[in-house]
Amino acid sequence: MTRVLTIEHLEQRFAVPGGTLRAVDDVTLHVERGETLGLVGESGCGKSTLARTAMRLLDPKAGTIHLGDRDITRRSQRALRADRPRMQMVFQDPFGSLNPRRRIGAVLEEALAVGRVPGPERAAARDAALERVGLAPELATRLPHELSGGQRQRVGVARALATNPELLVADEPVSALDVSVQAQLVNLLGDLGRDLGLAQLFVAHDLSVVRQIADRIAVMYLGRIVESAPTTVLFDRARHPYTRALLAAVPVPDPTQRGRTRERLQGEPPSPVAPPSGCSFHPRCPRASDRCTVEQPPLWRYPDGGLTACHHPVGATADEIAAGARDDASPRAASTEAPSADVASAD
Amino acid sequence: MSAAASGPSGHASGTASADRPLLSIADLAVDFGTVGGPVHAVREVSLDIAPGEVVALVGESGSGKSVTALTLLGLTRGPRTTVRGSATFDGLDLLVAGDRELRDIRGKRIAMVFQDPMSSLNPVLRVGVQIAEQIRAHEPVSKGEALRRAIDALREVGIPEPADRANRFPHEFSGGMRQRVMIAMALSCRPELLLADEPTTALDVTVQAQILDLLMRLRDERGMAVLLVTHDLGVVAETADRVAVMYGGRIVEEAPVEPFFADPRHPYSWGLLGSIPPMAGARPERLPTIAGTPPSPSALPDGCAFRTRCPHAFENCAALPPLVDHDPAHADRCWLPLERKQALRDLGDGRIGLAA
Ligand SMILES: Nc1ncnc2c1ncn2[C@@H]1O[C@H](COP(=O)(O)OP(=O)(O)OP(=O)(O)O)[C@@H](O)[C@H]1O
Ligand SMILES: Nc1ncnc2c1ncn2[C@@H]1O[C@H](COP(=O)(O)OP(=O)(O)OP(=O)(O)O)[C@@H](O)[C@H]1O
Ligand SMILES: [Mg+2]
Ligand SMILES: [Mg+2]
């Protein structure tokens, strides 16, 4: 397998009144050719900042970023221009990423030019790009404000795909779409991965979409990856209490089940400027012990391919823990000690 | 709905609709002129919302949901826009109300959460000041008091360290935080009606649940009514009393929430319900979709707008079907006989969908 994107020990911080906000705190991850890595987590935990830093739209404070085997961590913006067609981004805010005075057709033609589509072929390619995301070619004459929210979002996807990138970093690319158009786009992105080897970092809040599209899923909490696993492992056997809380909060499309998902994550969201010590989830965690307040958990690798940063992983047996090990993706400051087995599941 | 407990689960669907409507939309139509020709964004939309009622507006991307909501507050007015119909709120027709009358209502009695948070926040004003100004535009309170209320409002939507955050600019917030700032702003003047256009799309499910709890609490405590535009059918099932489905600018089905999910009548609704990605069981290689592309809004087919994509279309569909109430409060716009629908929409193993 070839790695298209490799991020190691990445840090991103913002200076804010009263201190430093660590938006991305020692994150290591990679995406392989043809693979989709889903990135989920609490609102404000650093997903967009991670995505933008990976794309070098923000300069990292520490760590490295590789596109293929090329280190782009400190490449100049001018030199990066040659790499841009290979790595494309769909922005979370489609309106903000479109020039309000440029017609949609011109936006797409410009992207096609960057992707080296010859001039005479661009008009046809533009129409095809619109149709691929379920938009009528007539929309080419519209200005961004003359589109609906979901239409604008699809223009963002069409623009990113116009250069035939190897890597797509997509920040909530289908959040404004009804489920049927969303299904169409999810199928399209799935095909591009399977048939053309497109690698994707796919940020989303809708867990049913992530389950459908992702090969692996990484869960972020307060700037750190707290769990990552192959999709089926994460849905069947999430070991991190935060992942469990997320899965439990998914609303079910069945009104007779109303109220079933009433369990709520307790406590206030913590401050990213003065994060809790040890495991940053501990103030809200029903399983937290004294250990969690002082010792940052490592990402422990389990035999099923799951990585979990938790001292008291849900359902983890002593055997599984012993067969696993501290993964290299662990933050440098994380402990080297193994997690405790879950006594509730000792049998 | 036997759960009598407080909160959303205790609110029996449909009870509120017996009240006099707070807002009554009748035959709303909105056209835009564009360089590519006229766009019929909304047509013949009629919808009532009672005090304390949550009505979900769902439907295809581009079907006219946002334009409907924006038009109620006069926000689509312009030289190239034509609006017809009426929208009566407390005796006043919002569609013909003067700018001053609308300004008094907007933000105070009817508040809106916009689909695009960034475009409705002022990028050069601190977030706390923006919310405080909104409060002071409608209530005679001091600057200090308004700011204190703004901070409380931020806390209520789960923004960490609200007092510090109030001093920051919108670009320093994450996407979901901005969305919550807008919700805080919309709720700050205790509106009677909230027009919430995709209010939780940028929120993870745990924060989303907190926000929905908050909205449902305000509904229960103050009788706030909500027009909830959303594509998340899980959110609809959790919160709505009634559902209206739009396609091609028109409402094609309207029903109380339980019959909508158990007995959907319009083929577009079947397609929608059938496209929901499953949360359990085997993952399909591809998700079911509705075949074909949505018709261009400037060239909608005559008759039923869905007929070009509907596998069950027949000759009648060339004429526009009326929105007919087959059961009390359950209406749809489709020529198929009611008896045939059940068989046509059944995909086997209890699933509803639009078989190709
Ligand atoms: N330019 C900035 N200046 C200061 N703080 C920032 C800036 N950009 C982001 N932040 C902060 O960094 C943190 C992470 O933000 P980010 O946008 O990455 O979150 P996110 O995970 O994408 O959230 P969401 O799901 O709500 O979009 C937040 O606390 C945010 O307020
Ligand atoms: N200012 C405008 N000028 C011209 N056409 C417009 C304008 N605003 C919206 N439209 C068109 O009107 C139709 C309805 O748009 P609207 O924003 O109401 O859709 P929506 O149902 O909210 O969709 P989404 O779910 O994607 O947000 C769309 O086809 C859109 O392109
Ligand atoms: Mg984000
Ligand atoms: Mg909209």
Short mmCIF file of N, CA, C and O in Angstrom, two decimals, chain A residues 16 21 41-44 92-93 95 103 134 136 138 141-142 148-152 154 175 177-181 183-184 187 191 194 205 208 211-212 214 231 235 245-246 249-255 258-259 261-262 264-265 269-272, chain B residues 8 35 39 59-62 115-116 118-119 158 160-161 165 168 174-177 180 201-206 208-209 213 231 233-234 237-240 257-258 261 268 272 275 277-281 283-290 294 296-297:
data_model
loop_
_atom_site.label_atom_id
_atom_site.label_comp_id
_atom_site.label_asym_id
_atom_site.label_seq_id
_atom_site.Cartn_x
_atom_site.Cartn_y
_atom_site.Cartn_z
N VAL A 16 -4.32 33.22 21.89
CA VAL A 16 -5.58 33.88 22.23
C VAL A 16 -5.36 34.64 23.53
O VAL A 16 -4.42 34.32 24.28
N LEU A 21 -4.14 28.34 22.55
CA LEU A 21 -5.17 27.34 22.32
C LEU A 21 -4.55 26.24 21.46
O LEU A 21 -4.13 26.48 20.33
N GLY A 41 -15.70 13.87 15.67
CA GLY A 41 -15.38 14.38 17.01
C GLY A 41 -16.21 15.58 17.35
O GLY A 41 -16.92 16.14 16.51
N GLU A 42 -16.08 15.99 18.60
CA GLU A 42 -16.92 17.06 19.12
C GLU A 42 -16.70 18.37 18.36
O GLU A 42 -15.59 18.67 17.92
N SER A 43 -17.76 19.12 18.23
CA SER A 43 -17.66 20.44 17.61
C SER A 43 -16.59 21.26 18.34
O SER A 43 -16.62 21.39 19.56
N GLY A 44 -15.62 21.78 17.58
CA GLY A 44 -14.56 22.58 18.16
C GLY A 44 -13.34 21.79 18.60
O GLY A 44 -12.42 22.35 19.20
N GLN A 92 -15.56 23.48 4.83
CA GLN A 92 -16.77 23.32 5.63
C GLN A 92 -17.78 24.42 5.32
O GLN A 92 -18.98 24.18 5.34
N ASP A 93 -17.30 25.62 5.02
CA ASP A 93 -18.18 26.75 4.76
C ASP A 93 -18.18 27.03 3.26
O ASP A 93 -17.32 27.75 2.77
N PHE A 95 -20.01 28.79 1.29
CA PHE A 95 -20.24 30.16 0.88
C PHE A 95 -18.96 30.96 0.98
O PHE A 95 -18.57 31.67 0.05
N ARG A 103 -19.26 33.63 -11.37
CA ARG A 103 -20.28 32.65 -11.70
C ARG A 103 -19.71 31.24 -11.53
O ARG A 103 -18.50 31.02 -11.66
N GLY A 134 -24.81 15.96 -9.46
CA GLY A 134 -26.26 16.09 -9.46
C GLY A 134 -26.77 17.51 -9.66
O GLY A 134 -27.86 17.83 -9.21
N ALA A 136 -27.76 20.62 -12.41
CA ALA A 136 -28.06 20.87 -13.82
C ALA A 136 -27.01 21.82 -14.40
O ALA A 136 -26.65 22.79 -13.74
N GLU A 138 -27.26 24.11 -16.38
CA GLU A 138 -27.74 25.51 -16.44
C GLU A 138 -27.25 26.32 -15.26
O GLU A 138 -27.20 27.55 -15.31
N THR A 141 -24.44 29.45 -14.99
CA THR A 141 -24.57 30.91 -15.13
C THR A 141 -24.92 31.60 -13.82
O THR A 141 -25.03 32.82 -13.78
N ARG A 142 -25.11 30.84 -12.74
CA ARG A 142 -25.53 31.45 -11.48
C ARG A 142 -24.35 31.99 -10.68
O ARG A 142 -23.23 31.49 -10.78
N SER A 148 -28.92 27.23 -3.72
CA SER A 148 -29.30 26.77 -2.39
C SER A 148 -28.04 26.30 -1.66
O SER A 148 -26.98 26.11 -2.26
N GLY A 149 -28.16 26.10 -0.35
CA GLY A 149 -27.02 25.68 0.46
C GLY A 149 -26.39 24.39 -0.06
O GLY A 149 -25.17 24.27 -0.18
N GLY A 150 -27.22 23.43 -0.37
CA GLY A 150 -26.71 22.14 -0.84
C GLY A 150 -26.14 22.22 -2.25
O GLY A 150 -25.22 21.49 -2.60
N GLN A 151 -26.66 23.13 -3.04
CA GLN A 151 -26.11 23.32 -4.39
C GLN A 151 -24.71 23.93 -4.29
O GLN A 151 -23.78 23.49 -4.98
N ARG A 152 -24.55 24.90 -3.40
CA ARG A 152 -23.22 25.51 -3.20
C ARG A 152 -22.22 24.48 -2.71
O ARG A 152 -21.08 24.44 -3.13
N ARG A 154 -22.21 21.35 -3.29
CA ARG A 154 -21.82 20.46 -4.38
C ARG A 154 -20.89 21.14 -5.37
O ARG A 154 -20.07 20.48 -5.99
N SER A 175 -22.86 17.66 4.30
CA SER A 175 -23.72 17.99 5.44
C SER A 175 -24.96 18.77 5.05
O SER A 175 -25.93 18.79 5.80
N LEU A 177 -26.86 18.26 2.37
CA LEU A 177 -27.61 17.57 1.33
C LEU A 177 -28.68 16.66 1.91
O LEU A 177 -28.46 16.00 2.93
N ASP A 178 -29.82 16.61 1.22
CA ASP A 178 -30.84 15.65 1.61
C ASP A 178 -30.28 14.24 1.42
O ASP A 178 -29.33 14.04 0.66
N VAL A 179 -30.88 13.26 2.07
CA VAL A 179 -30.26 11.93 2.09
C VAL A 179 -30.17 11.29 0.72
O VAL A 179 -29.27 10.48 0.49
N SER A 180 -31.04 11.66 -0.21
CA SER A 180 -30.93 10.99 -1.51
C SER A 180 -29.80 11.57 -2.35
O SER A 180 -29.02 10.84 -2.95
N VAL A 181 -29.66 12.89 -2.35
CA VAL A 181 -28.52 13.50 -3.05
C VAL A 181 -27.22 13.13 -2.32
O VAL A 181 -26.19 12.87 -2.94
N ALA A 183 -26.65 10.39 -0.78
CA ALA A 183 -26.31 9.01 -1.16
C ALA A 183 -25.60 8.99 -2.51
O ALA A 183 -24.64 8.25 -2.72
N GLN A 184 -26.07 9.85 -3.42
CA GLN A 184 -25.46 9.95 -4.74
C GLN A 184 -23.98 10.36 -4.61
O GLN A 184 -23.10 9.79 -5.25
N ASN A 187 -21.85 7.64 -2.95
CA ASN A 187 -21.54 6.61 -3.95
C ASN A 187 -20.44 7.08 -4.89
O ASN A 187 -19.52 6.32 -5.22
N ASP A 191 -16.85 5.35 -5.39
CA ASP A 191 -16.36 4.88 -6.69
C ASP A 191 -14.98 5.43 -6.99
O ASP A 191 -14.10 4.72 -7.49
N ARG A 194 -12.46 3.49 -5.04
CA ARG A 194 -12.30 2.12 -5.54
C ARG A 194 -11.66 2.08 -6.91
O ARG A 194 -10.74 1.33 -7.16
N HIS A 205 -19.93 14.82 10.68
CA HIS A 205 -20.63 14.59 11.95
C HIS A 205 -21.64 13.47 11.83
O HIS A 205 -22.05 12.91 12.84
N SER A 208 -23.70 7.88 10.23
CA SER A 208 -24.17 6.88 9.27
C SER A 208 -23.46 7.08 7.92
O SER A 208 -23.18 6.11 7.22
N ARG A 211 -19.90 5.76 8.42
CA ARG A 211 -19.91 4.30 8.42
C ARG A 211 -19.95 3.77 6.99
O ARG A 211 -19.32 2.78 6.65
N GLN A 212 -20.71 4.47 6.13
CA GLN A 212 -20.85 4.01 4.76
C GLN A 212 -19.57 4.21 3.95
O GLN A 212 -19.17 3.38 3.16
N ALA A 214 -16.24 5.30 5.09
CA ALA A 214 -14.88 5.21 5.62
C ALA A 214 -14.39 3.77 5.73
O ALA A 214 -15.14 2.86 6.07
N THR A 231 -13.58 0.60 10.31
CA THR A 231 -14.96 1.02 10.53
C THR A 231 -15.79 -0.02 11.29
O THR A 231 -16.48 0.32 12.25
N PHE A 235 -17.60 0.48 15.04
CA PHE A 235 -19.05 0.41 15.28
C PHE A 235 -19.43 -0.77 16.17
O PHE A 235 -20.38 -0.71 16.93
N ALA A 245 -20.17 7.43 23.74
CA ALA A 245 -21.16 8.49 23.93
C ALA A 245 -21.64 9.03 22.59
O ALA A 245 -22.83 9.31 22.41
N LEU A 246 -20.70 9.17 21.66
CA LEU A 246 -21.07 9.64 20.32
C LEU A 246 -22.06 8.67 19.67
O LEU A 246 -23.11 9.08 19.17
N ALA A 249 -25.54 8.79 20.89
CA ALA A 249 -26.32 10.02 20.68
C ALA A 249 -26.87 10.16 19.27
O ALA A 249 -27.54 11.13 18.97
N VAL A 250 -26.59 9.19 18.41
CA VAL A 250 -27.07 9.29 17.03
C VAL A 250 -28.60 9.20 17.03
O VAL A 250 -29.16 8.23 17.53
N PRO A 251 -29.28 10.21 16.48
CA PRO A 251 -30.75 10.13 16.46
C PRO A 251 -31.22 9.08 15.48
O PRO A 251 -30.66 8.91 14.40
N VAL A 252 -32.25 8.35 15.88
CA VAL A 252 -32.74 7.23 15.08
C VAL A 252 -33.92 7.70 14.23
O VAL A 252 -34.84 8.32 14.75
N PRO A 253 -33.91 7.40 12.93
CA PRO A 253 -35.02 7.86 12.08
C PRO A 253 -36.28 7.03 12.27
O PRO A 253 -36.78 6.41 11.34
N ASP A 254 -36.77 6.99 13.48
CA ASP A 254 -37.97 6.22 13.78
C ASP A 254 -38.65 6.85 14.99
O ASP A 254 -38.17 6.70 16.12
N PRO A 255 -39.76 7.57 14.77
CA PRO A 255 -40.37 8.31 15.88
C PRO A 255 -40.90 7.40 17.00
O PRO A 255 -41.08 7.88 18.12
N ARG A 258 -38.54 7.43 19.85
CA ARG A 258 -38.23 8.74 20.38
C ARG A 258 -37.90 8.66 21.87
O ARG A 258 -38.57 7.97 22.62
N GLY A 259 -36.87 9.39 22.26
CA GLY A 259 -36.51 9.38 23.66
C GLY A 259 -35.53 8.28 24.00
O GLY A 259 -34.91 8.28 25.06
N THR A 261 -32.64 7.82 22.75
CA THR A 261 -31.27 8.34 22.77
C THR A 261 -31.15 9.50 23.75
O THR A 261 -30.46 10.46 23.50
N ARG A 262 -31.84 9.41 24.87
CA ARG A 262 -31.85 10.52 25.81
C ARG A 262 -30.59 10.59 26.67
O ARG A 262 -30.40 11.53 27.40
N ARG A 264 -27.16 11.53 27.82
CA ARG A 264 -26.39 12.69 27.40
C ARG A 264 -24.98 12.64 27.98
O ARG A 264 -24.79 12.18 29.10
N LEU A 265 -24.06 13.16 27.20
CA LEU A 265 -22.71 13.34 27.69
C LEU A 265 -22.78 14.37 28.83
O LEU A 265 -23.33 15.45 28.66
N PRO A 269 -18.19 21.24 28.24
CA PRO A 269 -17.04 21.02 27.36
C PRO A 269 -15.83 21.76 27.94
O PRO A 269 -15.96 22.89 28.41
N PRO A 270 -14.67 21.10 27.96
CA PRO A 270 -13.51 21.71 28.60
C PRO A 270 -12.91 22.84 27.76
O PRO A 270 -13.18 22.95 26.58
N SER A 271 -12.09 23.64 28.41
CA SER A 271 -11.43 24.73 27.72
C SER A 271 -10.21 24.22 26.97
O SER A 271 -9.36 23.55 27.54
N PRO A 272 -10.09 24.55 25.69
CA PRO A 272 -8.90 24.12 24.95
C PRO A 272 -7.67 24.96 25.31
O PRO A 272 -6.55 24.60 24.92
N PRO B 8 -39.18 16.42 25.01
CA PRO B 8 -39.71 16.15 23.68
C PRO B 8 -40.46 14.83 23.60
O PRO B 8 -41.44 14.73 22.88
N VAL B 35 -29.85 35.50 -14.98
CA VAL B 35 -29.41 35.64 -16.38
C VAL B 35 -29.82 34.41 -17.19
O VAL B 35 -29.99 34.47 -18.38
N VAL B 39 -36.55 31.59 -12.29
CA VAL B 39 -36.47 30.39 -11.46
C VAL B 39 -37.70 30.37 -10.57
O VAL B 39 -37.94 31.31 -9.81
N GLY B 59 -36.76 17.79 2.34
CA GLY B 59 -36.91 17.69 0.90
C GLY B 59 -35.61 17.86 0.18
O GLY B 59 -34.57 18.12 0.78
N GLU B 60 -35.70 17.75 -1.12
CA GLU B 60 -34.50 17.73 -1.93
C GLU B 60 -33.73 19.04 -1.86
O GLU B 60 -34.32 20.12 -1.75
N SER B 61 -32.42 18.92 -1.94
CA SER B 61 -31.58 20.10 -2.03
C SER B 61 -32.04 20.94 -3.21
O SER B 61 -32.17 20.43 -4.32
N GLY B 62 -32.33 22.22 -2.96
CA GLY B 62 -32.79 23.09 -4.02
C GLY B 62 -34.30 23.09 -4.21
O GLY B 62 -34.81 23.66 -5.16
N GLN B 115 -28.91 29.07 7.33
CA GLN B 115 -28.17 27.88 6.91
C GLN B 115 -26.66 28.16 6.83
O GLN B 115 -25.85 27.28 7.09
N ASP B 116 -26.30 29.40 6.49
CA ASP B 116 -24.89 29.78 6.36
C ASP B 116 -24.48 30.68 7.51
O ASP B 116 -24.65 31.89 7.42
N MET B 118 -21.70 31.89 8.65
CA MET B 118 -20.70 32.93 8.44
C MET B 118 -21.29 34.14 7.74
O MET B 118 -20.93 35.27 8.02
N SER B 119 -22.24 33.89 6.82
CA SER B 119 -22.76 35.01 6.05
C SER B 119 -23.71 35.87 6.87
O SER B 119 -24.08 36.96 6.45
N GLY B 158 -23.69 25.68 24.97
CA GLY B 158 -22.55 24.80 25.18
C GLY B 158 -21.22 25.33 24.69
O GLY B 158 -20.31 24.54 24.40
N PRO B 160 -17.71 26.60 25.42
CA PRO B 160 -16.86 26.61 26.62
C PRO B 160 -16.35 28.02 26.91
O PRO B 160 -16.12 28.80 25.99
N GLU B 161 -16.17 28.34 28.18
CA GLU B 161 -15.69 29.64 28.62
C GLU B 161 -16.41 30.79 27.91
O GLU B 161 -15.78 31.60 27.21
N ARG B 165 -15.05 33.76 25.32
CA ARG B 165 -15.42 33.60 23.92
C ARG B 165 -16.23 34.79 23.41
O ARG B 165 -16.17 35.11 22.22
N ARG B 168 -14.35 37.34 21.39
CA ARG B 168 -13.61 36.93 20.21
C ARG B 168 -14.43 37.16 18.94
O ARG B 168 -15.63 37.39 18.98
N SER B 174 -15.03 27.59 15.64
CA SER B 174 -15.18 26.48 14.70
C SER B 174 -16.54 26.58 14.02
O SER B 174 -17.42 27.35 14.46
N GLY B 175 -16.74 25.80 12.96
CA GLY B 175 -18.00 25.83 12.21
C GLY B 175 -19.21 25.61 13.12
O GLY B 175 -20.20 26.35 13.06
N GLY B 176 -19.12 24.61 13.97
CA GLY B 176 -20.24 24.29 14.84
C GLY B 176 -20.44 25.32 15.94
O GLY B 176 -21.55 25.54 16.42
N MET B 177 -19.35 25.96 16.35
CA MET B 177 -19.48 27.02 17.36
C MET B 177 -20.20 28.23 16.76
O MET B 177 -21.03 28.86 17.42
N ARG B 180 -23.75 27.62 16.71
CA ARG B 180 -24.36 27.78 18.03
C ARG B 180 -24.46 29.25 18.42
O ARG B 180 -25.37 29.64 19.15
N THR B 201 -26.37 21.15 11.45
CA THR B 201 -25.54 20.41 10.49
C THR B 201 -24.07 20.40 10.85
O THR B 201 -23.35 19.49 10.46
N ALA B 202 -23.59 21.42 11.56
CA ALA B 202 -22.16 21.48 11.86
C ALA B 202 -21.86 20.97 13.26
O ALA B 202 -20.77 21.18 13.77
N LEU B 203 -22.84 20.30 13.87
CA LEU B 203 -22.64 19.85 15.25
C LEU B 203 -22.49 18.34 15.32
O LEU B 203 -23.19 17.60 14.62
N ASP B 204 -21.59 17.89 16.18
CA ASP B 204 -21.51 16.46 16.44
C ASP B 204 -22.79 16.04 17.15
O ASP B 204 -23.50 16.87 17.72
N VAL B 205 -23.05 14.74 17.16
CA VAL B 205 -24.35 14.28 17.66
C VAL B 205 -24.57 14.55 19.15
O VAL B 205 -25.71 14.73 19.57
N THR B 206 -23.52 14.61 19.95
CA THR B 206 -23.77 14.88 21.38
C THR B 206 -24.14 16.34 21.59
O THR B 206 -25.06 16.65 22.34
N GLN B 208 -25.40 18.24 19.25
CA GLN B 208 -26.70 18.36 18.58
C GLN B 208 -27.83 17.98 19.53
O GLN B 208 -28.85 18.67 19.61
N ALA B 209 -27.64 16.90 20.27
CA ALA B 209 -28.68 16.45 21.20
C ALA B 209 -28.93 17.53 22.26
O ALA B 209 -30.08 17.78 22.64
N ASP B 213 -32.43 19.44 22.76
CA ASP B 213 -33.05 19.48 24.09
C ASP B 213 -33.43 20.91 24.45
O ASP B 213 -34.51 21.17 25.00
N HIS B 231 -32.34 18.04 6.82
CA HIS B 231 -32.33 16.85 5.99
C HIS B 231 -32.05 15.63 6.85
O HIS B 231 -31.95 14.53 6.36
N LEU B 233 -33.18 12.96 8.97
CA LEU B 233 -34.47 12.35 9.30
C LEU B 233 -34.47 11.78 10.72
O LEU B 233 -35.53 11.59 11.30
N GLY B 234 -33.28 11.54 11.27
CA GLY B 234 -33.20 11.17 12.68
C GLY B 234 -33.65 12.32 13.56
O GLY B 234 -34.40 12.14 14.52
N ALA B 237 -37.40 12.64 13.34
CA ALA B 237 -38.09 11.63 14.13
C ALA B 237 -38.02 11.96 15.62
O ALA B 237 -38.95 11.67 16.37
N GLU B 238 -36.92 12.57 16.06
CA GLU B 238 -36.73 12.88 17.47
C GLU B 238 -37.54 14.09 17.92
O GLU B 238 -37.86 14.20 19.10
N THR B 239 -37.78 15.05 17.01
CA THR B 239 -38.29 16.33 17.50
C THR B 239 -39.60 16.81 16.89
O THR B 239 -40.31 17.58 17.53
N ALA B 240 -39.91 16.41 15.66
CA ALA B 240 -41.02 17.08 14.97
C ALA B 240 -42.38 16.54 15.38
O ALA B 240 -42.54 15.37 15.73
N VAL B 257 -45.75 13.20 12.39
CA VAL B 257 -44.46 12.54 12.24
C VAL B 257 -44.57 11.01 12.19
O VAL B 257 -43.90 10.36 11.38
N GLU B 258 -45.42 10.42 13.02
CA GLU B 258 -45.45 8.95 13.04
C GLU B 258 -45.98 8.36 11.74
O GLU B 258 -45.33 7.48 11.16
N PHE B 261 -43.36 8.42 8.87
CA PHE B 261 -42.34 7.36 8.83
C PHE B 261 -42.96 5.97 8.60
O PHE B 261 -42.37 5.12 7.95
N TYR B 268 -41.58 10.25 -3.77
CA TYR B 268 -40.34 10.93 -3.41
C TYR B 268 -40.00 10.67 -1.94
O TYR B 268 -38.83 10.43 -1.60
N LEU B 272 -36.59 9.08 -0.37
CA LEU B 272 -35.83 9.74 0.69
C LEU B 272 -35.58 8.76 1.84
O LEU B 272 -34.44 8.55 2.27
N SER B 275 -33.03 6.09 1.17
CA SER B 275 -31.63 6.47 0.98
C SER B 275 -30.86 6.66 2.28
O SER B 275 -29.67 6.96 2.25
N PRO B 277 -28.51 6.04 5.06
CA PRO B 277 -27.50 4.98 5.24
C PRO B 277 -27.78 4.21 6.54
O PRO B 277 -28.11 4.82 7.55
N PRO B 278 -27.69 2.89 6.49
CA PRO B 278 -28.00 2.11 7.69
C PRO B 278 -26.94 2.28 8.78
O PRO B 278 -25.77 2.49 8.48
N MET B 279 -27.37 2.23 10.04
CA MET B 279 -26.42 2.33 11.16
C MET B 279 -26.08 0.95 11.71
O MET B 279 -25.26 0.83 12.61
N ALA B 280 -26.72 -0.09 11.23
CA ALA B 280 -26.42 -1.44 11.71
C ALA B 280 -26.56 -2.40 10.53
O ALA B 280 -27.10 -2.03 9.50
N GLY B 281 -26.05 -3.60 10.72
CA GLY B 281 -26.16 -4.60 9.68
C GLY B 281 -25.10 -4.40 8.61
O GLY B 281 -24.22 -3.56 8.73
N ARG B 283 -23.04 -3.36 5.40
CA ARG B 283 -22.91 -2.09 4.71
C ARG B 283 -23.05 -2.36 3.22
O ARG B 283 -22.29 -3.13 2.66
N PRO B 284 -24.04 -1.73 2.57
CA PRO B 284 -24.19 -1.97 1.13
C PRO B 284 -23.01 -1.38 0.36
O PRO B 284 -22.42 -0.40 0.81
N GLU B 285 -22.66 -1.99 -0.77
CA GLU B 285 -21.57 -1.43 -1.57
C GLU B 285 -21.91 -0.02 -2.02
O GLU B 285 -21.10 0.88 -1.98
N ARG B 286 -23.16 0.15 -2.47
CA ARG B 286 -23.65 1.47 -2.86
C ARG B 286 -24.97 1.72 -2.17
O ARG B 286 -25.74 0.80 -1.95
N LEU B 287 -25.24 3.00 -1.85
CA LEU B 287 -26.51 3.34 -1.22
C LEU B 287 -27.59 3.46 -2.30
O LEU B 287 -27.30 3.88 -3.42
N PRO B 288 -28.82 3.11 -1.96
CA PRO B 288 -29.89 3.34 -2.92
C PRO B 288 -30.05 4.84 -3.15
O PRO B 288 -29.92 5.63 -2.21
N THR B 289 -30.29 5.24 -4.38
CA THR B 289 -30.51 6.65 -4.67
C THR B 289 -31.79 6.76 -5.50
O THR B 289 -32.37 5.75 -5.86
N ILE B 290 -32.19 7.98 -5.79
CA ILE B 290 -33.31 8.18 -6.69
C ILE B 290 -32.71 8.38 -8.08
O ILE B 290 -31.88 9.28 -8.26
N PRO B 294 -32.21 15.73 -10.57
CA PRO B 294 -33.33 16.61 -10.26
C PRO B 294 -33.58 17.55 -11.44
O PRO B 294 -32.64 17.99 -12.09
N SER B 296 -34.17 20.80 -13.59
CA SER B 296 -33.67 22.15 -13.42
C SER B 296 -34.81 23.07 -12.96
O SER B 296 -35.91 23.01 -13.50
N PRO B 297 -34.56 23.90 -11.96
CA PRO B 297 -35.64 24.73 -11.42
C PRO B 297 -36.14 25.75 -12.42
O PRO B 297 -37.22 26.30 -12.26
#
